[in-house]
């Protein structure tokens, strides 16, 4: 990716299918032979700037850098940083430029990418910013699909849950539409429908997509269902969350008539939208998906640092 002059990663929109496939090739090489990569980042430091809570993204970035032989530093909430004293994100990024060689930022604000572009001379990766993008999650989601089906082209994929506030969804849609003959099914309550700006991009790309509230209208046709939690922390009115939180729940019964090769993905954390009994069915891939995050993030660190 370095070769394409992508210094930071805040959106999947600017990645080409070739960029994505190159990243997957490297992730696969790392996954097959992790020992070959265990010292390639010796002497390098990854900074984790997490202004919002995280389990998988932060820990898998840490694991990725440690498995590459590098070191890590950072903070895990805005409370632990000078943001509480009023420091701007721009100043925090400027400082970390002196302390790390590459950094990950998770933030509630949109627009951190623009700030990074202006002030950072080290690569900055979004670990989820605002409600609009979570590019590394999308890449690991896509990598999981690739491993499962070999070819991403021609897949029929459902997106279920909070399509309005779930930031992994736009990033995944923007990368999926680079592939051929993808069918997209957007399943959500009316009030949590995909945003207009995301739908415009689907239209501009002439994507084949359907919007519905009814999971059973499409479930039997799907190769994969991407389930998301209702994003409680984004609701202005808690009553709205209470009304919508149980909109969908996947149980073994829900899945009686799915295709044999069907799989369920979820960026996690799960709340109530997938019953624990589904975990042991042959369809669940969400824990494997989280594991794939380490390979993808290792590959991404190498690409952005220009180490190969
Ligand atoms: C996601 C996020 O932070 O947007 N979490 C993650 O990184 N896997 C999804 C979520 O919080 O629902």
GROMACS .gro file of C-alpha atoms and ligand atoms in nm:
model
  320
    1UNK     CA    1   0.000   0.000   0.000
    2UNK     CA    2   0.297   0.223   0.060
    3UNK     CA    3   0.363   0.196  -0.313
    4UNK     CA    4   0.026   0.360  -0.378
    5UNK     CA    5   0.116   0.643  -0.142
    6UNK     CA    6  -0.151   0.558   0.110
    7UNK     CA    7   0.008   0.686   0.425
    8UNK     CA    8  -0.287   0.675   0.657
    9UNK     CA    9  -0.593   0.452   0.660
   10UNK     CA   10  -0.920   0.619   0.757
   11UNK     CA   11  -1.150   0.488   0.487
   12UNK     CA   12  -1.181   0.186   0.263
   13UNK     CA   13  -1.316   0.409  -0.013
   14UNK     CA   14  -0.971   0.486  -0.147
   15UNK     CA   15  -0.845   0.128  -0.153
   16UNK     CA   16  -0.855  -0.050  -0.487
   17UNK     CA   17  -0.948  -0.414  -0.522
   18UNK     CA   18  -0.578  -0.473  -0.596
   19UNK     CA   19  -0.470  -0.297  -0.273
   20UNK     CA   20  -0.710  -0.518  -0.080
   21UNK     CA   21  -0.602  -0.839  -0.253
   22UNK     CA   22  -0.233  -0.752  -0.202
   23UNK     CA   23  -0.300  -0.703   0.167
   24UNK     CA   24  -0.478  -1.039   0.181
   25UNK     CA   25  -0.184  -1.211   0.009
   26UNK     CA   26   0.051  -1.075   0.273
   27UNK     CA   27  -0.190  -1.160   0.558
   28UNK     CA   28  -0.210  -1.518   0.425
   29UNK     CA   29   0.170  -1.545   0.408
   30UNK     CA   30   0.195  -1.423   0.768
   31UNK     CA   31  -0.082  -1.656   0.881
   32UNK     CA   32   0.091  -1.955   0.719
   33UNK     CA   33   0.436  -1.872   0.857
   34UNK     CA   34   0.413  -1.630   1.152
   35UNK     CA   35   0.765  -1.715   1.266
   36UNK     CA   36   0.911  -1.564   0.948
   37UNK     CA   37   0.773  -1.227   1.059
   38UNK     CA   38   0.847  -1.241   1.431
   39UNK     CA   39   1.131  -0.987   1.420
   40UNK     CA   40   1.060  -0.772   1.118
   41UNK     CA   41   0.944  -0.476   1.327
   42UNK     CA   42   1.222  -0.495   1.585
   43UNK     CA   43   1.295  -0.144   1.711
   44UNK     CA   44   0.961  -0.004   1.589
   45UNK     CA   45   0.683   0.125   1.814
   46UNK     CA   46   0.306   0.125   1.763
   47UNK     CA   47   0.106   0.391   1.948
   48UNK     CA   48  -0.253   0.305   2.045
   49UNK     CA   49  -0.462   0.618   2.101
   50UNK     CA   50  -0.800   0.489   2.213
   51UNK     CA   51  -1.043   0.765   2.309
   52UNK     CA   52  -1.333   0.515   2.309
   53UNK     CA   53  -1.362   0.166   2.462
   54UNK     CA   54  -1.229  -0.130   2.267
   55UNK     CA   55  -1.140  -0.492   2.326
   56UNK     CA   56  -1.063  -0.660   1.993
   57UNK     CA   57  -0.931  -0.369   1.791
   58UNK     CA   58  -0.687  -0.249   2.054
   59UNK     CA   59  -0.570  -0.590   2.171
   60UNK     CA   60  -0.534  -0.730   1.820
   61UNK     CA   61  -0.327  -0.427   1.711
   62UNK     CA   62  -0.112  -0.479   2.019
   63UNK     CA   63  -0.083  -0.849   1.947
   64UNK     CA   64  -0.003  -0.774   1.582
   65UNK     CA   65   0.286  -0.539   1.667
   66UNK     CA   66   0.422  -0.770   1.939
   67UNK     CA   67   0.407  -1.067   1.699
   68UNK     CA   68   0.609  -0.860   1.450
   69UNK     CA   69   0.877  -0.805   1.715
   70UNK     CA   70   0.786  -0.440   1.776
   71UNK     CA   71   0.677  -0.260   2.091
   72UNK     CA   72   0.360  -0.075   2.189
   73UNK     CA   73   0.252   0.223   2.396
   74UNK     CA   74  -0.072   0.411   2.437
   75UNK     CA   75  -0.383   0.484   2.640
   76UNK     CA   76  -0.717   0.308   2.656
   77UNK     CA   77  -0.964   0.587   2.722
   78UNK     CA   78  -0.980   0.962   2.682
   79UNK     CA   79  -0.986   0.980   3.064
   80UNK     CA   80  -0.622   0.863   3.069
   81UNK     CA   81  -0.508   1.121   2.816
   82UNK     CA   82  -0.473   1.498   2.820
   83UNK     CA   83  -0.798   1.517   2.622
   84UNK     CA   84  -0.962   1.557   2.964
   85UNK     CA   85  -0.755   1.873   3.010
   86UNK     CA   86  -0.872   2.006   2.677
   87UNK     CA   87  -0.588   1.896   2.450
   88UNK     CA   88  -0.690   1.871   2.085
   89UNK     CA   89  -0.659   1.549   1.889
   90UNK     CA   90  -0.422   1.732   1.653
   91UNK     CA   91  -0.180   1.803   1.938
   92UNK     CA   92  -0.206   1.447   2.068
   93UNK     CA   93  -0.118   1.313   1.721
   94UNK     CA   94   0.171   1.563   1.692
   95UNK     CA   95   0.315   1.435   2.021
   96UNK     CA   96   0.280   1.071   1.931
   97UNK     CA   97   0.478   1.141   1.613
   98UNK     CA   98   0.780   1.168   1.844
   99UNK     CA   99   0.700   0.858   2.048
  100UNK     CA  100   0.591   0.600   1.790
  101UNK     CA  101   0.653   0.498   1.428
  102UNK     CA  102   0.288   0.420   1.349
  103UNK     CA  103  -0.032   0.482   1.545
  104UNK     CA  104  -0.393   0.369   1.569
  105UNK     CA  105  -0.666   0.617   1.669
  106UNK     CA  106  -1.013   0.531   1.790
  107UNK     CA  107  -1.225   0.840   1.839
  108UNK     CA  108  -1.591   0.943   1.863
  109UNK     CA  109  -1.534   1.230   1.618
  110UNK     CA  110  -1.553   1.212   1.238
  111UNK     CA  111  -1.277   1.398   1.059
  112UNK     CA  112  -0.977   1.264   1.252
  113UNK     CA  113  -0.842   1.142   0.918
  114UNK     CA  114  -0.825   1.497   0.784
  115UNK     CA  115  -0.640   1.611   1.096
  116UNK     CA  116  -0.395   1.320   1.072
  117UNK     CA  117  -0.327   1.410   0.709
  118UNK     CA  118  -0.241   1.765   0.810
  119UNK     CA  119  -0.026   1.706   1.116
  120UNK     CA  120   0.117   1.355   1.108
  121UNK     CA  121   0.436   1.238   0.946
  122UNK     CA  122   0.392   0.883   1.074
  123UNK     CA  123   0.116   0.653   0.935
  124UNK     CA  124  -0.208   0.678   1.131
  125UNK     CA  125  -0.471   0.405   1.111
  126UNK     CA  126  -0.833   0.445   1.214
  127UNK     CA  127  -0.937   0.198   1.480
  128UNK     CA  128  -1.297   0.318   1.432
  129UNK     CA  129  -1.380   0.687   1.405
  130UNK     CA  130  -1.723   0.841   1.456
  131UNK     CA  131  -2.019   0.644   1.323
  132UNK     CA  132  -1.905   0.631   0.963
  133UNK     CA  133  -1.594   0.417   0.924
  134UNK     CA  134  -1.395   0.131   1.074
  135UNK     CA  135  -1.169   0.030   0.786
  136UNK     CA  136  -0.952  -0.236   0.952
  137UNK     CA  137  -1.260  -0.416   1.079
  138UNK     CA  138  -1.395  -0.418   0.723
  139UNK     CA  139  -1.068  -0.559   0.592
  140UNK     CA  140  -1.071  -0.843   0.840
  141UNK     CA  141  -1.440  -0.907   0.764
  142UNK     CA  142  -1.357  -0.929   0.398
  143UNK     CA  143  -1.055  -1.150   0.465
  144UNK     CA  144  -1.284  -1.388   0.655
  145UNK     CA  145  -1.518  -1.400   0.353
  146UNK     CA  146  -1.222  -1.460   0.124
  147UNK     CA  147  -1.095  -1.748   0.336
  148UNK     CA  148  -1.441  -1.900   0.348
  149UNK     CA  149  -1.549  -1.867  -0.014
  150UNK     CA  150  -1.212  -1.826  -0.198
  151UNK     CA  151  -1.370  -1.566  -0.416
  152UNK     CA  152  -1.556  -1.260  -0.293
  153UNK     CA  153  -1.717  -1.195  -0.632
  154UNK     CA  154  -2.078  -1.317  -0.673
  155UNK     CA  155  -2.159  -1.330  -0.300
  156UNK     CA  156  -2.505  -1.250  -0.165
  157UNK     CA  157  -2.464  -1.079   0.172
  158UNK     CA  158  -2.711  -0.957   0.433
  159UNK     CA  159  -2.639  -0.675   0.679
  160UNK     CA  160  -2.859  -0.684   0.987
  161UNK     CA  161  -2.915  -0.452   1.282
  162UNK     CA  162  -2.801  -0.096   1.333
  163UNK     CA  163  -2.713   0.013   0.981
  164UNK     CA  164  -2.732   0.380   1.076
  165UNK     CA  165  -2.474   0.397   1.354
  166UNK     CA  166  -2.271   0.080   1.300
  167UNK     CA  167  -1.945   0.217   1.157
  168UNK     CA  168  -1.812  -0.116   1.038
  169UNK     CA  169  -2.092  -0.141   0.782
  170UNK     CA  170  -2.010   0.157   0.554
  171UNK     CA  171  -1.642   0.052   0.549
  172UNK     CA  172  -1.736  -0.303   0.456
  173UNK     CA  173  -1.984  -0.189   0.191
  174UNK     CA  174  -1.728   0.046   0.032
  175UNK     CA  175  -1.482  -0.241  -0.004
  176UNK     CA  176  -1.738  -0.499  -0.116
  177UNK     CA  177  -1.859  -0.285  -0.403
  178UNK     CA  178  -1.513  -0.307  -0.560
  179UNK     CA  179  -1.591  -0.674  -0.629
  180UNK     CA  180  -1.810  -0.811  -0.911
  181UNK     CA  181  -2.172  -0.916  -0.895
  182UNK     CA  182  -2.219  -0.862  -0.522
  183UNK     CA  183  -2.576  -0.868  -0.395
  184UNK     CA  184  -2.635  -0.659  -0.081
  185UNK     CA  185  -2.938  -0.688   0.150
  186UNK     CA  186  -2.977  -0.411   0.407
  187UNK     CA  187  -3.204  -0.535   0.686
  188UNK     CA  188  -3.292  -0.300   0.972
  189UNK     CA  189  -3.576  -0.121   1.149
  190UNK     CA  190  -3.682   0.185   0.947
  191UNK     CA  191  -3.524   0.428   1.194
  192UNK     CA  192  -3.186   0.251   1.175
  193UNK     CA  193  -3.172   0.239   0.798
  194UNK     CA  194  -2.845   0.296   0.619
  195UNK     CA  195  -2.758   0.667   0.588
  196UNK     CA  196  -2.823   0.860   0.269
  197UNK     CA  197  -2.454   0.930   0.202
  198UNK     CA  198  -2.374   0.558   0.215
  199UNK     CA  199  -2.672   0.470  -0.003
  200UNK     CA  200  -2.560   0.733  -0.254
  201UNK     CA  201  -2.226   0.556  -0.284
  202UNK     CA  202  -2.402   0.227  -0.346
  203UNK     CA  203  -2.610   0.394  -0.616
  204UNK     CA  204  -2.308   0.561  -0.775
  205UNK     CA  205  -2.134   0.224  -0.790
  206UNK     CA  206  -2.452   0.078  -0.949
  207UNK     CA  207  -2.466  -0.181  -0.674
  208UNK     CA  208  -2.738  -0.439  -0.656
  209UNK     CA  209  -2.895  -0.377  -0.315
  210UNK     CA  210  -3.224  -0.424  -0.139
  211UNK     CA  211  -3.360  -0.251   0.172
  212UNK     CA  212  -3.600  -0.437   0.400
  213UNK     CA  213  -3.707  -0.473   0.763
  214UNK     CA  214  -3.781  -0.841   0.722
  215UNK     CA  215  -3.488  -1.081   0.766
  216UNK     CA  216  -3.692  -1.379   0.645
  217UNK     CA  217  -3.759  -1.212   0.315
  218UNK     CA  218  -3.394  -1.272   0.219
  219UNK     CA  219  -3.232  -1.509   0.470
  220UNK     CA  220  -3.259  -1.826   0.259
  221UNK     CA  221  -3.087  -1.661  -0.037
  222UNK     CA  222  -2.781  -1.543   0.158
  223UNK     CA  223  -2.425  -1.675   0.154
  224UNK     CA  224  -2.339  -1.467   0.462
  225UNK     CA  225  -2.521  -1.257   0.719
  226UNK     CA  226  -2.331  -0.973   0.888
  227UNK     CA  227  -2.504  -0.909   1.221
  228UNK     CA  228  -2.442  -0.593   1.424
  229UNK     CA  229  -2.548  -0.476   1.768
  230UNK     CA  230  -2.777  -0.177   1.816
  231UNK     CA  231  -2.523   0.097   1.904
  232UNK     CA  232  -2.660   0.206   2.243
  233UNK     CA  233  -2.398   0.476   2.298
  234UNK     CA  234  -2.498   0.666   1.981
  235UNK     CA  235  -2.865   0.719   2.077
  236UNK     CA  236  -2.962   1.064   2.196
  237UNK     CA  237  -3.278   0.932   2.361
  238UNK     CA  238  -3.242   0.612   2.572
  239UNK     CA  239  -3.612   0.539   2.513
  240UNK     CA  240  -3.540   0.495   2.142
  241UNK     CA  241  -3.269   0.243   2.226
  242UNK     CA  242  -3.503   0.050   2.458
  243UNK     CA  243  -3.763   0.035   2.182
  244UNK     CA  244  -3.519  -0.090   1.919
  245UNK     CA  245  -3.273  -0.305   2.114
  246UNK     CA  246  -3.457  -0.633   2.058
  247UNK     CA  247  -3.542  -0.575   1.694
  248UNK     CA  248  -3.368  -0.896   1.581
  249UNK     CA  249  -3.238  -1.202   1.755
  250UNK     CA  250  -3.071  -1.489   1.574
  251UNK     CA  251  -3.140  -1.827   1.735
  252UNK     CA  252  -3.087  -2.182   1.598
  253UNK     CA  253  -3.455  -2.178   1.492
  254UNK     CA  254  -3.404  -1.865   1.283
  255UNK     CA  255  -3.147  -2.054   1.075
  256UNK     CA  256  -3.351  -2.362   0.985
  257UNK     CA  257  -3.368  -2.296   0.612
  258UNK     CA  258  -3.038  -2.125   0.536
  259UNK     CA  259  -2.803  -2.246   0.261
  260UNK     CA  260  -2.566  -2.523   0.357
  261UNK     CA  261  -2.256  -2.306   0.312
  262UNK     CA  262  -2.413  -2.004   0.485
  263UNK     CA  263  -2.206  -1.822   0.752
  264UNK     CA  264  -2.275  -1.560   1.018
  265UNK     CA  265  -2.030  -1.277   1.081
  266UNK     CA  266  -2.041  -1.015   1.357
  267UNK     CA  267  -1.776  -0.749   1.432
  268UNK     CA  268  -1.844  -0.807   1.806
  269UNK     CA  269  -1.916  -0.720   2.081
  270UNK     CA  270  -2.244  -0.909   2.069
  271UNK     CA  271  -2.516  -0.808   2.311
  272UNK     CA  272  -2.842  -1.001   2.255
  273UNK     CA  273  -2.865  -1.019   1.878
  274UNK     CA  274  -2.710  -1.366   1.845
  275UNK     CA  275  -2.814  -1.634   2.094
  276UNK     CA  276  -2.522  -1.819   2.258
  277UNK     CA  277  -2.661  -2.148   2.118
  278UNK     CA  278  -2.574  -2.026   1.769
  279UNK     CA  279  -2.202  -2.027   1.859
  280UNK     CA  280  -2.177  -2.403   1.829
  281UNK     CA  281  -2.357  -2.427   1.496
  282UNK     CA  282  -2.150  -2.475   1.181
  283UNK     CA  283  -2.260  -2.133   1.058
  284UNK     CA  284  -2.086  -1.914   1.318
  285UNK     CA  285  -1.760  -1.747   1.215
  286UNK     CA  286  -1.746  -1.443   1.444
  287UNK     CA  287  -1.471  -1.569   1.673
  288UNK     CA  288  -1.261  -1.680   1.379
  289UNK     CA  289  -1.325  -1.338   1.228
  290UNK     CA  290  -1.177  -1.173   1.538
  291UNK     CA  291  -0.873  -1.399   1.511
  292UNK     CA  292  -0.825  -1.298   1.149
  293UNK     CA  293  -0.791  -0.941   1.273
  294UNK     CA  294  -0.440  -1.015   1.395
  295UNK     CA  295  -0.316  -1.133   1.051
  296UNK     CA  296  -0.477  -0.843   0.873
  297UNK     CA  297  -0.340  -0.588   1.119
  298UNK     CA  298   0.008  -0.739   1.099
  299UNK     CA  299  -0.006  -0.713   0.719
  300UNK     CA  300  -0.132  -0.356   0.739
  301UNK     CA  301   0.140  -0.244   0.979
  302UNK     CA  302   0.403  -0.388   0.742
  303UNK     CA  303   0.249  -0.221   0.437
  304UNK     CA  304   0.219   0.120   0.601
  305UNK     CA  305   0.568   0.105   0.750
  306UNK     CA  306   0.703  -0.010   0.416
  307UNK     CA  307   0.858  -0.319   0.578
  308UNK     CA  308   0.827  -0.635   0.368
  309LIG     C1  309  -1.703  -0.223   1.652
  309LIG     C2  310  -1.687  -0.073   1.670
  309LIG     O1  311  -1.618  -0.028   1.760
  309LIG     O2  312  -1.742  -0.003   1.587
  309LIG     N1  313  -1.623  -0.298   1.739
  309LIG     C3  314  -1.512  -0.357   1.689
  309LIG     O3  315  -1.412  -0.291   1.668
  309LIG     N2  316  -1.518  -0.487   1.656
  309LIG     C4  317  -1.843  -0.271   1.653
  309LIG     C5  318  -1.930  -0.235   1.769
  309LIG     O4  319  -1.888  -0.172   1.867
  309LIG     O5  320  -2.046  -0.274   1.765
   0.00000   0.00000   0.00000
